[in-house]
Coordinates of C-alpha atoms and ligand atoms in Angstrom, one line a residue:
M723 CA 98.7 124.5 104.3
N724 CA 96.8 121.7 102.5
K725 CA 93.1 121.0 102.6
T726 CA 93.2 118.4 105.4
N727 CA 95.3 120.7 107.6
R728 CA 93.0 123.6 108.5
G729 CA 95.6 125.1 110.8
G730 CA 95.3 125.6 114.6
L731 CA 97.6 122.5 115.0
E732 CA 94.5 120.3 114.7
G733 CA 95.3 116.7 115.1
I734 CA 99.0 117.4 115.8
V735 CA 100.5 115.5 118.7
A736 CA 102.6 118.2 120.3
G737 CA 104.1 116.3 123.2
Q738 CA 103.5 113.7 125.9
T739 CA 101.6 113.9 129.2
R740 CA 100.6 111.6 132.0
L741 CA 98.1 114.0 133.4
S742 CA 95.0 113.4 131.4
T743 CA 93.4 111.6 128.4
V744 CA 90.9 113.7 126.5
G745 CA 88.5 112.0 124.1
I746 CA 90.5 108.8 123.3
D747 CA 88.3 107.2 120.6
G748 CA 86.2 110.4 120.7
V749 CA 85.0 110.0 124.3
G750 CA 85.9 110.2 128.0
L751 CA 88.1 112.3 130.2
N752 CA 90.5 110.8 132.8
Y753 CA 92.9 112.5 135.2
L754 CA 95.9 110.3 135.8
G755 CA 93.8 107.3 135.1
Y756 CA 90.7 108.3 137.2
S757 CA 87.5 109.0 135.3
I758 CA 85.9 112.4 135.9
E759 CA 82.7 110.5 136.7
D760 CA 84.4 108.9 139.7
L761 CA 86.2 112.0 140.7
T762 CA 83.1 114.2 140.7
A763 CA 81.1 111.5 142.5
Y764 CA 83.6 110.7 145.3
S765 CA 86.4 113.3 145.5
S766 CA 86.7 116.9 146.5
F767 CA 88.3 119.5 144.3
E768 CA 91.2 119.7 146.8
E769 CA 91.8 115.9 146.4
V770 CA 91.8 116.3 142.7
A771 CA 94.2 119.3 142.8
Y772 CA 96.5 117.1 145.0
L773 CA 96.3 114.3 142.5
L774 CA 97.3 116.6 139.7
L775 CA 100.1 118.3 141.5
Y776 CA 101.6 115.2 143.2
G777 CA 100.6 112.3 141.0
S778 CA 98.4 110.2 143.4
L779 CA 95.2 110.7 145.4
P780 CA 96.1 111.8 148.9
T781 CA 96.0 109.7 152.0
A782 CA 94.0 111.2 154.9
Q783 CA 97.2 112.6 156.4
E784 CA 98.4 114.0 153.1
L785 CA 95.1 115.7 152.5
A786 CA 95.0 117.2 156.0
G787 CA 98.4 118.7 155.4
F788 CA 97.5 120.0 152.0
L789 CA 94.2 121.6 153.3
E790 CA 96.1 123.2 156.1
R791 CA 98.6 124.8 153.7
L792 CA 95.8 125.9 151.4
W793 CA 93.9 127.5 154.3
A794 CA 97.0 129.3 155.5
G795 CA 97.7 130.4 151.9
R796 CA 94.5 132.4 151.5
K797 CA 96.1 135.5 153.0
I798 CA 96.6 138.5 150.6
P799 CA 99.9 140.4 150.9
A800 CA 99.3 144.0 152.0
R801 CA 101.1 145.4 148.9
L802 CA 98.9 143.2 146.6
R803 CA 95.8 144.7 148.2
I804 CA 97.1 148.1 147.1
V805 CA 97.6 146.8 143.6
L806 CA 94.0 145.5 143.5
E807 CA 92.6 148.7 144.8
Q808 CA 94.3 150.7 142.1
L809 CA 92.7 148.7 139.3
P810 CA 89.8 150.6 137.7
A811 CA 86.3 149.3 138.4
S812 CA 85.8 148.7 134.7
T813 CA 88.6 146.0 134.7
H814 CA 87.5 142.6 133.6
P815 CA 88.1 140.1 136.5
M816 CA 90.2 138.0 134.2
D817 CA 92.6 141.0 133.9
V818 CA 92.5 141.3 137.7
L819 CA 93.6 137.7 138.0
R820 CA 96.3 138.1 135.3
T821 CA 97.6 141.2 137.0
A822 CA 97.4 139.7 140.5
C823 CA 99.2 136.6 139.5
S824 CA 102.0 138.6 137.9
A825 CA 102.2 140.8 141.0
L826 CA 102.4 137.8 143.3
G827 CA 105.2 136.5 141.2
S828 CA 107.1 139.7 142.0
L829 CA 106.2 139.9 145.7
E830 CA 106.7 136.2 146.5
P831 CA 108.8 134.9 143.5
E832 CA 109.5 131.3 142.9
R833 CA 113.0 131.1 144.4
S834 CA 114.1 128.1 142.3
F835 CA 112.3 125.2 140.5
A836 CA 112.6 123.4 143.9
D837 CA 110.1 126.0 145.2
Q838 CA 107.5 125.2 142.5
S839 CA 105.1 123.3 144.7
R840 CA 105.0 126.0 147.3
A841 CA 104.4 128.6 144.5
A842 CA 101.6 126.4 143.1
E843 CA 99.8 125.8 146.4
R844 CA 100.1 129.5 147.3
L845 CA 98.5 130.6 144.0
L846 CA 95.7 128.0 144.3
A847 CA 94.9 129.2 147.8
C848 CA 95.3 132.9 147.3
M849 CA 93.5 133.5 143.9
P850 CA 90.0 133.2 145.3
S851 CA 90.8 135.7 148.0
L852 CA 92.3 138.2 145.4
L853 CA 89.3 137.9 143.1
V854 CA 86.6 138.4 145.8
Y855 CA 88.6 141.1 147.6
W856 CA 88.8 143.1 144.3
Y857 CA 85.1 142.5 143.6
H858 CA 83.9 143.8 146.9
F859 CA 86.3 146.7 147.0
Q860 CA 85.2 147.9 143.5
N861 CA 81.5 147.4 144.1
S862 CA 81.0 148.6 147.6
G863 CA 84.4 149.9 148.9
D864 CA 84.4 147.0 151.4
R865 CA 87.8 145.6 152.3
I866 CA 87.0 142.0 153.1
D867 CA 89.4 139.9 155.2
P868 CA 89.7 136.4 153.6
E869 CA 91.4 135.2 156.8
V870 CA 88.4 135.7 159.0
E871 CA 86.8 132.4 159.8
V872 CA 83.1 133.1 160.1
E873 CA 80.8 131.3 162.5
N874 CA 79.3 128.2 160.8
D875 CA 76.9 126.0 162.7
S876 CA 76.0 123.9 159.6
N877 CA 78.1 121.1 158.3
V878 CA 79.1 123.0 155.2
D879 CA 82.9 123.0 154.7
T880 CA 83.7 126.8 154.4
R881 CA 87.4 126.0 154.5
S882 CA 87.1 124.3 151.2
I883 CA 88.0 126.4 148.2
A884 CA 84.4 126.3 146.9
G885 CA 82.9 127.0 150.3
H886 CA 85.3 129.8 151.1
F887 CA 84.8 131.4 147.7
L888 CA 80.9 131.4 148.1
Q889 CA 81.2 132.5 151.7
M890 CA 83.5 135.5 150.8
L891 CA 81.4 136.4 147.8
H892 CA 78.0 136.4 149.4
G893 CA 79.0 137.2 153.0
K894 CA 77.1 134.1 154.3
T895 CA 77.6 130.4 154.6
P896 CA 76.4 128.7 151.4
N897 CA 74.2 125.7 151.6
E898 CA 75.8 122.3 150.9
M899 CA 74.2 121.8 147.5
H900 CA 75.7 125.1 146.3
R901 CA 79.1 124.4 147.8
R902 CA 79.2 120.9 146.3
A903 CA 78.0 122.1 142.9
L904 CA 80.8 124.6 142.7
D905 CA 83.3 122.0 144.0
V906 CA 82.2 119.6 141.2
A907 CA 82.6 122.4 138.6
L908 CA 86.1 123.1 139.9
I909 CA 86.9 119.4 139.4
L910 CA 85.6 119.4 135.9
Y911 CA 87.6 122.6 135.0
A912 CA 90.8 121.4 136.6
E913 CA 92.6 119.7 133.7
H914 CA 92.2 119.1 130.0
E915 CA 95.5 118.0 128.3
F916 CA 97.0 120.3 125.7
N917 CA 94.2 122.9 125.5
A918 CA 95.3 126.4 124.4
S919 CA 96.0 127.9 127.8
T920 CA 97.8 124.8 129.1
F921 CA 99.9 124.6 126.0
T922 CA 100.7 128.3 126.4
A923 CA 101.8 127.7 130.0
R924 CA 104.0 124.8 128.8
I925 CA 105.6 126.9 126.1
V926 CA 106.5 129.5 128.7
A927 CA 107.8 126.8 131.1
S928 CA 109.9 125.3 128.2
T929 CA 112.0 128.5 128.0
L930 CA 112.9 127.8 131.7
S931 CA 110.9 130.9 132.7
D932 CA 109.4 131.2 136.2
F933 CA 106.1 129.7 137.4
H934 CA 104.1 132.9 137.7
S935 CA 105.0 133.9 134.1
A936 CA 103.7 130.6 132.8
I937 CA 100.5 130.9 134.7
T938 CA 100.0 134.6 133.8
A939 CA 100.4 133.6 130.1
G940 CA 97.9 130.8 130.7
I941 CA 95.3 133.2 132.1
G942 CA 95.7 135.4 129.0
A943 CA 95.1 132.5 126.7
L944 CA 92.1 131.3 128.7
R945 CA 90.4 134.7 128.6
G946 CA 89.2 134.5 124.9
P947 CA 85.7 133.4 124.0
L948 CA 86.9 130.5 121.9
H949 CA 88.4 129.0 125.1
G950 CA 87.5 129.8 128.7
G951 CA 85.5 133.0 127.9
A952 CA 82.8 130.8 126.4
N953 CA 81.0 130.3 129.7
E954 CA 80.4 134.1 130.0
A955 CA 79.4 134.4 126.3
A956 CA 77.0 131.4 126.8
M957 CA 75.3 133.1 129.8
E958 CA 75.0 136.4 127.9
L959 CA 73.2 134.5 125.1
I960 CA 70.9 132.4 127.3
E961 CA 69.7 135.3 129.4
K962 CA 68.7 137.3 126.3
F963 CA 65.7 135.0 125.7
S964 CA 62.5 135.2 127.7
S965 CA 61.2 131.8 126.5
P966 CA 62.3 128.7 124.7
D967 CA 60.4 129.6 121.6
E968 CA 62.1 133.0 121.4
A969 CA 65.4 131.2 121.9
E970 CA 64.7 128.9 119.0
T971 CA 63.7 131.7 116.6
Q972 CA 66.7 133.8 117.5
L973 CA 69.1 130.9 117.4
L974 CA 68.0 129.9 113.9
A975 CA 68.5 133.5 112.8
M976 CA 72.0 133.4 114.3
L977 CA 72.9 130.2 112.6
S978 CA 71.6 131.5 109.3
R979 CA 74.0 134.4 109.7
K980 CA 76.8 131.8 110.4
E981 CA 77.3 133.1 113.9
K982 CA 79.0 130.8 116.4
I983 CA 77.0 129.7 119.4
M984 CA 79.3 129.9 122.5
G985 CA 79.4 126.8 124.6
F986 CA 79.0 124.4 121.7
G987 CA 81.5 122.3 119.8
H988 CA 85.0 121.0 120.6
R989 CA 88.2 120.5 118.9
V990 CA 88.9 117.0 120.3
Y991 CA 85.6 115.5 121.4
K992 CA 83.6 114.3 118.4
D993 CA 80.3 113.0 120.0
C994 CA 80.0 114.6 123.3
D995 CA 81.9 116.5 126.0
P996 CA 81.8 114.1 129.0
R997 CA 81.9 117.0 131.4
S998 CA 78.7 118.4 130.0
D999 CA 76.3 115.7 131.3
I1000 CA 77.7 116.1 134.8
I1001 CA 77.4 119.8 135.0
Q1002 CA 74.0 119.7 133.3
R1003 CA 72.6 117.5 136.1
W1004 CA 73.9 120.1 138.6
A1005 CA 72.5 123.0 136.6
K1006 CA 69.1 121.3 136.5
Q1007 CA 69.2 120.7 140.3
L1008 CA 70.2 124.3 141.0
C1009 CA 67.7 125.8 138.6
D1010 CA 64.9 123.7 140.1
A1011 CA 65.9 124.7 143.6
S1012 CA 66.2 128.4 142.8
G1013 CA 63.1 128.6 140.6
E1014 CA 65.1 129.5 137.5
N1015 CA 62.8 127.4 135.3
T1016 CA 63.0 129.6 132.2
L1017 CA 66.7 129.8 132.3
Y1018 CA 66.9 126.0 132.2
A1019 CA 64.2 125.5 129.7
V1020 CA 65.9 128.1 127.4
S1021 CA 69.2 126.3 127.8
E1022 CA 67.6 122.9 126.9
R1023 CA 65.9 124.4 123.8
I1024 CA 69.2 125.9 122.6
E1025 CA 70.8 122.5 123.1
M1026 CA 68.0 120.8 121.1
V1027 CA 68.3 123.2 118.2
M1028 CA 72.1 122.9 118.1
R1029 CA 71.8 119.1 118.0
R1030 CA 69.1 119.2 115.3
E1031 CA 70.5 121.9 113.1
K1032 CA 74.3 121.5 113.5
K1033 CA 74.7 118.1 115.0
M1034 CA 76.7 119.9 117.8
F1035 CA 76.7 119.1 121.5
P1036 CA 77.2 121.4 124.5
N1037 CA 80.6 121.6 126.0
L1038 CA 81.4 122.2 129.7
D1039 CA 80.9 125.9 129.4
F1040 CA 77.3 125.8 128.3
Y1041 CA 75.5 124.4 131.3
S1042 CA 78.2 125.8 133.7
A1043 CA 76.7 129.1 132.8
S1044 CA 73.3 128.4 134.3
A1045 CA 74.8 126.5 137.2
F1046 CA 77.1 129.5 138.1
H1047 CA 74.2 131.9 137.6
C1048 CA 72.1 129.9 140.1
L1049 CA 75.0 130.1 142.6
G1050 CA 74.6 133.9 142.5
I1051 CA 78.0 134.3 140.8
P1052 CA 78.2 137.4 138.6
T1053 CA 78.7 136.5 134.9
A1054 CA 82.0 138.3 134.7
M1055 CA 83.4 135.9 137.3
F1056 CA 82.6 132.7 135.3
T1057 CA 85.9 132.6 133.5
P1058 CA 87.9 133.6 136.6
L1059 CA 86.3 130.6 138.3
F1060 CA 87.8 128.5 135.6
V1061 CA 91.2 130.0 136.4
L1062 CA 90.8 129.2 140.1
S1063 CA 90.4 125.6 139.2
R1064 CA 92.7 125.3 136.2
I1065 CA 95.7 126.6 138.2
S1066 CA 96.0 123.0 139.4
G1067 CA 96.2 121.6 135.8
W1068 CA 98.5 124.4 134.6
A1069 CA 100.8 123.9 137.5
A1070 CA 100.9 120.1 137.0
H1071 CA 101.8 120.7 133.3
I1072 CA 104.5 123.2 134.2
F1073 CA 106.0 120.6 136.6
E1074 CA 105.8 117.9 133.9
Q1075 CA 107.4 120.1 131.3
R1076 CA 110.2 121.1 133.5
A1077 CA 110.9 117.4 134.5
D1078 CA 111.7 116.5 130.9
N1079 CA 112.2 119.8 129.2
R1080 CA 113.1 120.7 125.7
L1081 CA 112.4 124.2 124.3
I1082 CA 109.0 124.2 122.4
R1083 CA 109.8 126.0 119.2
P1084 CA 108.0 124.8 116.1
S1085 CA 108.5 126.0 112.5
A1086 CA 106.3 127.8 110.0
D1087 CA 105.8 127.5 106.3
Y1088 CA 106.8 130.8 104.9
I1089 CA 104.1 132.4 102.8
G1090 CA 105.4 136.0 102.6
P1091 CA 107.0 137.9 99.6
E1092 CA 110.0 136.8 97.7
S1093 CA 113.4 138.3 98.5
R1094 CA 113.3 142.1 97.9
K1095 CA 115.8 144.8 97.5
W1096 CA 116.0 147.3 100.3
L1097 CA 115.4 150.9 99.0
P1098 CA 116.1 154.2 100.7
M1099 CA 112.9 156.1 101.7
D1100 CA 113.0 158.6 98.8
Q1101 CA 112.9 155.8 96.3
R1102 CA 110.0 153.9 97.8
C1103 CA 106.6 154.3 96.1
Ligands
COA1974 N1 78.4 127.3 116.7 C1 78.2 127.3 115.4 N2 79.0 126.7 114.5 C2 80.2 126.2 115.0 C3 80.5 126.2 116.4 C4 79.6 126.8 117.2 N3 79.8 126.8 118.6 N4 81.7 125.6 116.5 C5 82.1 125.3 115.3 N5 81.2 125.6 114.4 C6 81.3 125.4 113.0 C7 82.2 126.5 112.4 O1 81.5 127.7 112.0 C8 82.8 125.8 111.2 O2 81.9 125.8 110.2 P1 82.4 125.9 108.6 O3 83.2 124.7 108.4 O4 81.1 125.8 107.9 O5 83.1 127.1 108.5 C9 83.0 124.4 111.7 O6 82.0 124.2 112.7 C10 84.3 124.1 112.3 O7 84.6 125.1 113.3 P2 86.0 125.5 113.8 O8 85.9 126.7 114.6 O9 87.1 125.5 112.7 O10 86.3 124.2 114.7 P3 87.4 124.1 115.8 O11 87.8 122.7 115.9 O12 88.5 125.1 115.6 O13 86.5 124.5 117.0 C11 85.9 125.4 119.0 C12 86.5 124.3 118.3 C13 85.7 125.1 120.4 C14 86.8 126.6 118.9 C15 84.5 125.8 118.3 O14 83.7 124.7 118.3 C16 83.9 127.0 118.9 O15 84.3 128.2 118.5 N6 83.0 126.9 119.8 C17 82.4 128.0 120.5 C18 83.3 128.5 121.6 C19 83.4 127.5 122.8 O16 82.3 127.0 123.3 N7 84.6 127.3 123.3 C20 84.8 126.5 124.5 C21 85.4 125.2 124.1 S1 85.5 124.1 125.4

């Protein structure tokens, strides 16, 4: 490996995609030609998921059909409920989703590649139910029924994935600001070109393996703090500090110890993460509304110090942390929320890989020992 190649496939074009452009000329994010600014201003997460899965924004009729299928797909198979109940309370919710995805692939397998859209829609619809079912069962022994449609006399769409998730989690209808904030976060998390988990899913798909195996592998890759796990790690950092001044002092100490600050930096974006501005505006609005002024002030100070000391900018995960916190979402569910959204992007990439497949199998420079003579055990020293 030479000096300019620092590993991690940095700067390597590993394939083609029509699904998104990330940071062309260092800036911007588009899904199939639509900017995330437009999508988060005018579309719902379900419209965006449809766009990714089927290649165009839905007509009213297409969206209605898609929403119906998603709503019907929220049901948890009885045998999967048993699997969820057997998992220890100490299980990280990412491991719950990984296990649940794999189990669903065995209970309702993809019958053939022609069945891939059904498998994708089912997973997209069902994963929020699985996550919240496990959460309540482990915390209070309650067996929630995701199929129950609760009375809702407000105009909040509790059939949307964001609305239904918050409804199931809190046992009450969310307000529209909370529902839409989560909806926007789901749009921002939906797709991001050849990031580590998507590339993982594509590698699995390239072996002609099944849909659930590819998604399960993607969940495993997303879990790490250098990738999706950063939003949880960012929250754990932010809530350590009781004031912006304390945050600055501690942050400087962390930087002097060369520690990484989670929620900052990016492999592809060079000047800013375009998703960050959007989620930051929502985080501010949510913090203002819930009186979490210290949380937001601490976050802003961390951002300021990182810009000043390291010329680094926040990525999507940094302000998502305070937004999710204000929505009353437990920190351990932050990365799982990323999964609930990214299933759409992963699925779209699996479809794309399969449509023009060639096994992904790169090579490595060998850096191990020269040829050696094999010796019987009694002659080895
Ligand atoms: N805090 C402090 N320093 C950081 C940093 C961070 N968040 N991210 C990168 N750096 C520093 C590294 O320490 C390294 O410094 P060095 O050259 O003096 O050793 C340099 O910047 C390059 O870092 P590296 O990890 O090699 O860059 P990368 O392209 O592989 O990094 C990330 C991309 C995202 C993995 C990296 O920025 C990171 O770990 N960020 C925190 C995790 C995170 O937020 N992940 C979510 C991404 S959306």
